[in-house]
Structure formats: C-alpha cells, structure tokens
Amino acid sequence: MQKSPRLLIGTSNKIFLLDPITEQLELLLERKKRKKWFFFDASSKGFFGICQLDPCTIIAAAREKLGTKKAGKPSTDVIVHQVPLSGGGGPSCKVMDVHDVHQISCYEGDVYLTDTGKNRIVIAKLDSGCVVKRLNVGPARQDISHINAVIVNGGVLYVGLNNRGDKDAEVIKIPIARLPEGECDLLAPELGAEITVLSGCHHTHDIHLDSDRIMFCASHDGNIHYVGEEKPFYSSSDWVRGLASTEDSIWVGVSQKAERGKRHSEDLFGEVVEIDKSTGCELRRIRIEGAGQVNDLLFINE
C-alpha cells in the first residue's frame, strides 16, 4: 500500500514530520543548545530552510555563528544537515559567510542558500560545503533586496526579493543554464529573466509552486497570495510563513507575533493550517508546542 504524503515542518527549534491523516508528529531533528565561549558565540540560531534531497533524505539549514565576523549580525554561517527520514543522524557540512539564511533548495548535488544579509544566493556542494557560485542581486553587496526565497524547479531558478518593504516585492525567474560560472551579478534583464512584481505586497517570505502557479507569504500582513491575483487567497491575524500543497488543499505555517528576540523561544507554539483550495476556508489547525516560529513546510515524496 502506498503511503499518504507526509508534511515536513521546519521550525526555529525542531524539524518534524506530520502524518496529516493521524495528525501524529515525528521529531526528526532538534536544535543543539551550545554555550558561549569567551567572545565566540557558537550557539545555534535554529532551522530556517528545508528541502528534499532524495526519497530517503531531507536537507535542513541551521543558522550558526562559526567564526565569520560581521558587526551586529547574530548568525553569519550555516550548517547544512542531511537527515534520513528513517531517523537518526546524518552527515552535515559548514557553509561559511552566509548571513541569515531563509528558504533553501537542492539541485544536482548543490544546495542553494538564501544569503539574506548580503543580498545574494550562495550555491554550495552538499558533500563538502564548498561554495561554487554566488549570485549577487545587482552590483552592490548590501542588504538591499533582502532575498529570502528560492526554488529550483525544472532547471529554472526562482528568487524572491522582499525589498525590505521599500518597494513592491518581486520574483525573478531565470533558467539555470544561463547563469555564468563563479561569482556574478544576477542582473536579471541581461540573463533573459522574467521579473514579476508583487503589486502592493511587502515583507514577503517563501515561494511555493502550486502546479504551475506561484504562491508566496506576505508575512507581516498575515496573507497568502497567488501571483497575479490581487485578493489574498488566505488571511490570518498571525504571522504566516511556510507553504505546501496537495491536490485539494494548501497548508500554511502560522506563528505567534512576537518581538524579534523572542520569536524563536520554546515558550511559543506554532501551527499548521489546512485550507480548502477551492473555497479558501480553513479545514483544521494542528498545534506544535515549543516550535518557536514555523519557518518552512514541504510535502515529501517517499
């Protein structure tokens, strides 16, 4: 008998698998709490991106501070974990100089990491953590576009630009075959990219492909949108981040609003909400104790 698809849930503190039928949660990975040593803060800042490598393995990116220095930035590096769906530990690699990773994606043995604090996508080898390419959005290496969403699907790279709320958010779509080697400026028009402006939407997170349609979270507003549709598909009074879909429903990560320093506390719970795709109505909510903040969702293929 074929298994029903399970929902992978990435939160600040833990990675879970949810069986939507039984609503049973299985813990796959937990944040390690580390001590501060002198002036070197080696503590983990939690999990902020998940993707699937193969039918047996998922990838989780944790924000860390491992030695890269940047004033005022609490997380400047990443540990990329390979986690077997059967449970237990797997290999991991360090990717240095990645500032505040958000959504991630895998493609042909590489992991694509959003480097939100340096306005770029960092592409690294999964087996070693060696960086093979950096895609800088524009010539300035500053946090201007606030990149926090990336998907690679069908040989196409989708990049979400939050734009820090200073202007409408955007999605850039570029065939990977058109990307030059090594470090480069991701000048979208020169690469033949499509640029979609998310009119009236700011402070966005996550890109999700629902069949051939692009969805995204307008997190501060508590709204979920399909690109090209002005009216939100779903609205919440809470913080929304994380999207996944089945044939009939959309799943959304919902978190309690809190000050930045308290968002990831184990004192806060998160939720995943199932929404009927045809009506936009809530079907159910499943509470996740100790989650902190829900950061990413993904239905996995087993």
Short mmCIF file of C-alpha atoms in Angstrom, two decimals:
data_model
loop_
_atom_site.label_atom_id
_atom_site.label_comp_id
_atom_site.label_asym_id
_atom_site.label_seq_id
_atom_site.Cartn_x
_atom_site.Cartn_y
_atom_site.Cartn_z
CA MET A 1 0.00 0.00 0.00
CA GLN A 2 1.30 3.44 -0.95
CA LYS A 3 1.96 5.81 1.94
CA SER A 4 -0.02 9.02 2.18
CA PRO A 5 2.26 12.05 1.73
CA ARG A 6 3.74 13.44 4.92
CA LEU A 7 4.32 17.09 5.71
CA LEU A 8 7.82 18.20 6.65
CA ILE A 9 7.72 21.10 9.10
CA GLY A 10 10.74 23.27 9.80
CA THR A 11 10.54 25.37 12.96
CA SER A 12 13.01 27.50 14.88
CA ASN A 13 13.79 24.69 17.27
CA LYS A 14 12.89 21.40 15.60
CA ILE A 15 12.21 19.58 12.33
CA PHE A 16 9.03 17.46 12.32
CA LEU A 17 7.21 15.04 10.06
CA LEU A 18 3.43 15.20 10.25
CA ASP A 19 1.05 12.46 9.16
CA PRO A 20 -1.98 14.51 8.00
CA ILE A 21 -4.33 11.55 8.48
CA THR A 22 -3.46 10.67 12.07
CA GLU A 23 -2.05 14.13 12.95
CA GLN A 24 0.88 12.36 14.57
CA LEU A 25 4.11 14.37 14.77
CA GLU A 26 7.51 12.69 14.48
CA LEU A 27 10.62 14.57 15.61
CA LEU A 28 13.46 14.32 13.07
CA LEU A 29 15.98 16.87 14.30
CA GLU A 30 16.34 19.17 17.29
CA ARG A 31 18.39 22.31 17.74
CA LYS A 32 21.52 21.84 19.80
CA LYS A 33 21.96 24.36 22.57
CA ARG A 34 25.57 25.40 22.94
CA LYS A 35 27.37 27.57 25.42
CA LYS A 36 29.20 30.80 24.72
CA TRP A 37 32.96 30.53 24.88
CA PHE A 38 34.62 33.87 25.70
CA PHE A 39 33.66 36.25 22.86
CA PHE A 40 32.84 33.48 20.38
CA ASP A 41 29.13 32.70 20.29
CA ALA A 42 28.82 29.19 18.86
CA SER A 43 25.14 28.85 19.67
CA SER A 44 22.70 27.64 17.05
CA LYS A 45 20.07 30.14 15.95
CA GLY A 46 17.74 27.40 14.71
CA PHE A 47 16.44 25.93 11.46
CA PHE A 48 15.33 28.25 8.68
CA GLY A 49 15.20 26.25 5.45
CA ILE A 50 14.27 22.70 4.40
CA CYS A 51 14.19 20.77 1.13
CA GLN A 52 14.23 17.15 -0.04
CA LEU A 53 17.38 15.60 -1.48
CA ASP A 54 16.04 12.16 -2.41
CA PRO A 55 13.21 9.80 -1.32
CA CYS A 56 15.14 8.91 1.83
CA THR A 57 16.79 12.19 2.86
CA ILE A 58 15.83 15.75 3.65
CA ILE A 59 18.08 18.78 3.99
CA ALA A 60 17.82 21.34 6.80
CA ALA A 61 19.81 24.59 7.05
CA ALA A 62 20.56 25.95 10.53
CA ARG A 63 21.75 29.45 11.24
CA GLU A 64 25.03 29.41 13.13
CA LYS A 65 27.85 31.67 14.20
CA LEU A 66 31.01 29.73 13.43
CA GLY A 67 33.65 32.42 13.04
CA THR A 68 32.69 34.74 10.20
CA LYS A 69 32.67 38.25 11.62
CA LYS A 70 30.14 40.94 10.81
CA ALA A 71 29.18 43.63 13.25
CA GLY A 72 25.67 43.39 14.58
CA LYS A 73 24.81 40.10 12.85
CA PRO A 74 23.88 37.24 15.20
CA SER A 75 24.10 34.49 12.56
CA THR A 76 26.78 34.60 9.90
CA ASP A 77 27.27 30.97 8.86
CA VAL A 78 25.22 27.84 8.13
CA ILE A 79 25.33 24.16 8.97
CA VAL A 80 23.58 22.08 6.31
CA HIS A 81 22.19 18.85 7.79
CA GLN A 82 21.31 15.74 5.78
CA VAL A 83 18.60 13.98 7.77
CA PRO A 84 17.41 10.42 6.98
CA LEU A 85 13.64 10.06 7.01
CA SER A 86 14.16 6.82 8.92
CA GLY A 87 15.54 8.87 11.82
CA GLY A 88 18.98 9.18 13.37
CA GLY A 89 21.83 11.47 12.48
CA GLY A 90 23.24 12.11 9.05
CA PRO A 91 26.20 13.97 7.54
CA SER A 92 26.46 17.73 7.75
CA CYS A 93 28.66 20.42 6.25
CA LYS A 94 29.51 24.00 7.13
CA VAL A 95 28.97 26.85 4.68
CA MET A 96 30.73 29.97 5.88
CA ASP A 97 29.82 33.61 5.26
CA VAL A 98 26.08 33.13 4.72
CA HIS A 99 24.15 35.75 6.70
CA ASP A 100 20.66 34.89 7.96
CA VAL A 101 19.69 32.00 5.68
CA HIS A 102 15.99 31.63 4.89
CA GLN A 103 14.47 29.32 2.24
CA ILE A 104 16.77 26.78 0.52
CA SER A 105 16.61 24.40 -2.45
CA CYS A 106 18.62 21.45 -3.85
CA TYR A 107 19.61 20.78 -7.45
CA GLU A 108 22.12 18.31 -8.94
CA GLY A 109 24.17 17.83 -5.76
CA ASP A 110 24.22 21.53 -4.83
CA VAL A 111 22.30 23.42 -2.18
CA TYR A 112 21.01 26.91 -2.99
CA LEU A 113 21.06 29.10 0.12
CA THR A 114 19.43 32.49 0.53
CA ASP A 115 22.04 34.87 1.96
CA THR A 116 19.55 37.49 3.11
CA GLY A 117 22.09 39.69 4.87
CA LYS A 118 24.34 40.02 1.81
CA ASN A 119 21.73 40.26 -0.91
CA ARG A 120 22.68 37.07 -2.78
CA ILE A 121 22.17 33.37 -3.42
CA VAL A 122 25.05 31.12 -2.34
CA ILE A 123 25.41 27.76 -4.10
CA ALA A 124 27.47 25.12 -2.29
CA LYS A 125 28.33 21.43 -2.72
CA LEU A 126 26.29 19.26 -0.38
CA ASP A 127 29.13 16.82 0.22
CA SER A 128 31.68 19.42 1.30
CA GLY A 129 30.07 22.81 1.83
CA CYS A 130 32.45 24.25 -0.76
CA VAL A 131 30.91 27.35 -2.37
CA VAL A 132 30.82 27.08 -6.16
CA LYS A 133 28.83 30.19 -7.06
CA ARG A 134 27.47 33.39 -5.58
CA LEU A 135 24.70 35.24 -7.35
CA ASN A 136 24.68 38.86 -6.23
CA VAL A 137 21.48 40.72 -6.95
CA GLY A 138 22.87 43.84 -8.55
CA PRO A 139 26.41 45.19 -8.22
CA ALA A 140 26.05 46.29 -4.57
CA ARG A 141 26.76 43.59 -1.97
CA GLN A 142 24.46 45.19 0.56
CA ASP A 143 21.18 44.05 2.06
CA ILE A 144 19.00 45.94 -0.39
CA SER A 145 16.68 43.38 -1.96
CA HIS A 146 16.55 41.23 1.19
CA ILE A 147 16.50 37.90 -0.64
CA ASN A 148 14.72 35.28 1.45
CA ALA A 149 13.07 32.92 -1.03
CA VAL A 150 14.50 30.48 -3.56
CA ILE A 151 13.24 27.47 -5.51
CA VAL A 152 14.93 25.44 -8.22
CA ASN A 153 12.41 23.53 -10.29
CA GLY A 154 12.71 22.02 -13.77
CA GLY A 155 16.08 23.67 -14.38
CA VAL A 156 14.69 27.12 -13.52
CA LEU A 157 15.78 29.32 -10.62
CA TYR A 158 13.10 31.36 -8.82
CA VAL A 159 14.35 34.09 -6.48
CA GLY A 160 12.11 36.11 -4.18
CA LEU A 161 13.06 39.71 -3.36
CA ASN A 162 11.46 41.09 -0.21
CA ASN A 163 12.87 44.57 -0.99
CA ARG A 164 12.70 45.43 2.72
CA GLY A 165 9.25 46.95 2.31
CA ASP A 166 10.75 49.94 0.48
CA LYS A 167 9.03 48.91 -2.76
CA ASP A 168 6.81 46.10 -4.02
CA ALA A 169 8.26 42.63 -3.62
CA GLU A 170 9.41 40.74 -6.73
CA VAL A 171 10.03 37.24 -8.07
CA ILE A 172 12.85 36.70 -10.59
CA LYS A 173 12.77 33.62 -12.82
CA ILE A 174 15.99 32.57 -14.61
CA PRO A 175 16.96 29.36 -16.48
CA ILE A 176 19.94 27.88 -14.62
CA ALA A 177 21.67 27.17 -17.95
CA ARG A 178 22.02 30.93 -18.44
CA LEU A 179 23.90 31.52 -15.19
CA PRO A 180 27.61 32.29 -15.69
CA GLU A 181 30.32 30.43 -13.81
CA GLY A 182 31.65 31.59 -10.44
CA GLU A 183 30.64 34.78 -8.67
CA CYS A 184 28.39 37.01 -10.72
CA ASP A 185 25.89 39.80 -10.54
CA LEU A 186 22.40 38.48 -11.07
CA LEU A 187 21.38 41.23 -13.50
CA ALA A 188 18.05 39.81 -14.47
CA PRO A 189 17.43 41.56 -17.82
CA GLU A 190 20.84 40.52 -19.17
CA LEU A 191 20.09 36.88 -18.32
CA GLY A 192 16.76 36.92 -20.10
CA ALA A 193 14.89 36.63 -16.81
CA GLU A 194 11.24 37.19 -16.17
CA ILE A 195 10.54 39.67 -13.38
CA THR A 196 7.16 39.57 -11.65
CA VAL A 197 6.26 42.49 -9.38
CA LEU A 198 4.06 41.54 -6.44
CA SER A 199 1.99 44.70 -6.51
CA GLY A 200 1.07 46.06 -3.08
CA CYS A 201 2.87 43.22 -1.22
CA HIS A 202 5.79 43.81 1.14
CA HIS A 203 7.79 41.85 3.70
CA THR A 204 7.30 38.59 1.86
CA HIS A 205 8.70 35.13 2.62
CA ASP A 206 8.77 31.86 0.71
CA ILE A 207 7.92 30.97 -2.86
CA HIS A 208 5.82 27.88 -3.46
CA LEU A 209 4.85 26.33 -6.79
CA ASP A 210 1.29 25.03 -6.68
CA SER A 211 1.22 23.19 -10.02
CA ASP A 212 2.17 26.00 -12.44
CA ARG A 213 1.11 28.85 -10.14
CA ILE A 214 3.41 30.76 -7.79
CA MET A 215 2.30 31.43 -4.21
CA PHE A 216 4.02 33.48 -1.54
CA CYS A 217 3.57 34.67 2.05
CA ALA A 218 3.07 38.36 2.86
CA SER A 219 4.13 37.59 6.40
CA HIS A 220 3.58 40.89 8.23
CA ASP A 221 0.11 41.26 6.72
CA GLY A 222 -0.77 37.65 7.53
CA ASN A 223 -1.76 37.00 3.91
CA ILE A 224 -1.15 34.23 1.37
CA HIS A 225 -1.26 35.24 -2.29
CA TYR A 226 -1.19 33.66 -5.71
CA VAL A 227 0.99 35.75 -8.02
CA GLY A 228 -1.21 37.77 -10.35
CA GLU A 229 -4.22 37.82 -8.04
CA GLU A 230 -4.81 41.00 -6.04
CA LYS A 231 -7.11 39.43 -3.44
CA PRO A 232 -5.34 37.23 -0.85
CA PHE A 233 -6.09 33.52 -1.02
CA TYR A 234 -5.98 33.37 2.79
CA SER A 235 -5.68 35.90 5.62
CA SER A 236 -4.63 35.47 9.24
CA SER A 237 -4.21 37.79 12.20
CA ASP A 238 -0.93 36.00 12.98
CA TRP A 239 2.47 35.73 11.27
CA VAL A 240 2.40 33.44 8.21
CA ARG A 241 5.44 31.69 6.77
CA GLY A 242 5.79 28.31 5.09
CA LEU A 243 3.66 26.89 2.26
CA ALA A 244 2.91 23.41 0.92
CA SER A 245 0.08 21.97 -1.17
CA THR A 246 -1.77 18.83 -2.16
CA GLU A 247 -4.27 18.38 -4.98
CA ASP A 248 -7.10 19.67 -2.78
CA SER A 249 -5.59 21.88 -0.09
CA ILE A 250 -2.97 24.45 0.83
CA TRP A 251 -1.03 24.18 4.09
CA VAL A 252 0.28 27.32 5.79
CA GLY A 253 2.65 27.80 8.71
CA VAL A 254 1.25 30.19 11.33
CA SER A 255 3.20 31.63 14.25
CA GLN A 256 2.53 33.95 17.16
CA LYS A 257 3.66 37.52 16.63
CA ALA A 258 6.50 38.48 18.95
CA GLU A 259 9.47 40.79 19.25
CA ARG A 260 12.46 39.72 17.15
CA GLY A 261 14.44 38.48 20.14
CA LYS A 262 11.59 36.28 21.36
CA ARG A 263 10.25 34.82 18.10
CA HIS A 264 12.20 31.60 18.38
CA SER A 265 11.63 30.87 22.06
CA GLU A 266 10.44 27.40 23.01
CA ASP A 267 7.77 29.15 25.07
CA LEU A 268 5.92 29.92 21.83
CA PHE A 269 3.84 27.42 19.90
CA GLY A 270 3.31 27.30 16.15
CA GLU A 271 0.54 25.90 13.98
CA VAL A 272 -0.01 24.44 10.55
CA VAL A 273 -3.33 25.30 8.95
CA GLU A 274 -5.01 23.30 6.19
CA ILE A 275 -7.08 25.39 3.76
CA ASP A 276 -9.52 24.13 1.16
CA LYS A 277 -8.07 25.04 -2.23
CA SER A 278 -11.44 25.61 -3.90
CA THR A 279 -13.06 27.75 -1.19
CA GLY A 280 -10.18 29.30 0.79
CA CYS A 281 -11.83 28.12 4.02
CA GLU A 282 -9.89 26.68 6.96
CA LEU A 283 -10.30 22.93 7.35
CA ARG A 284 -8.24 22.41 10.52
CA ARG A 285 -5.37 23.67 12.67
CA ILE A 286 -2.67 21.50 14.19
CA ARG A 287 -0.75 22.98 17.11
CA ILE A 288 3.01 22.42 17.50
CA GLU A 289 4.21 23.01 21.03
CA GLY A 290 7.65 24.54 21.59
CA ALA A 291 8.09 25.35 17.90
CA GLY A 292 9.03 28.98 18.34
CA GLN A 293 8.30 30.02 14.78
CA VAL A 294 7.24 27.86 11.82
CA ASN A 295 9.66 28.69 9.02
CA ASP A 296 9.09 26.23 6.17
CA LEU A 297 6.73 23.46 5.00
CA LEU A 298 7.16 20.73 2.39
CA PHE A 299 5.24 17.65 1.36
CA ILE A 300 7.79 14.92 0.81
CA ASN A 301 7.89 12.17 -1.80
CA GLU A 302 8.77 8.77 -0.28
#
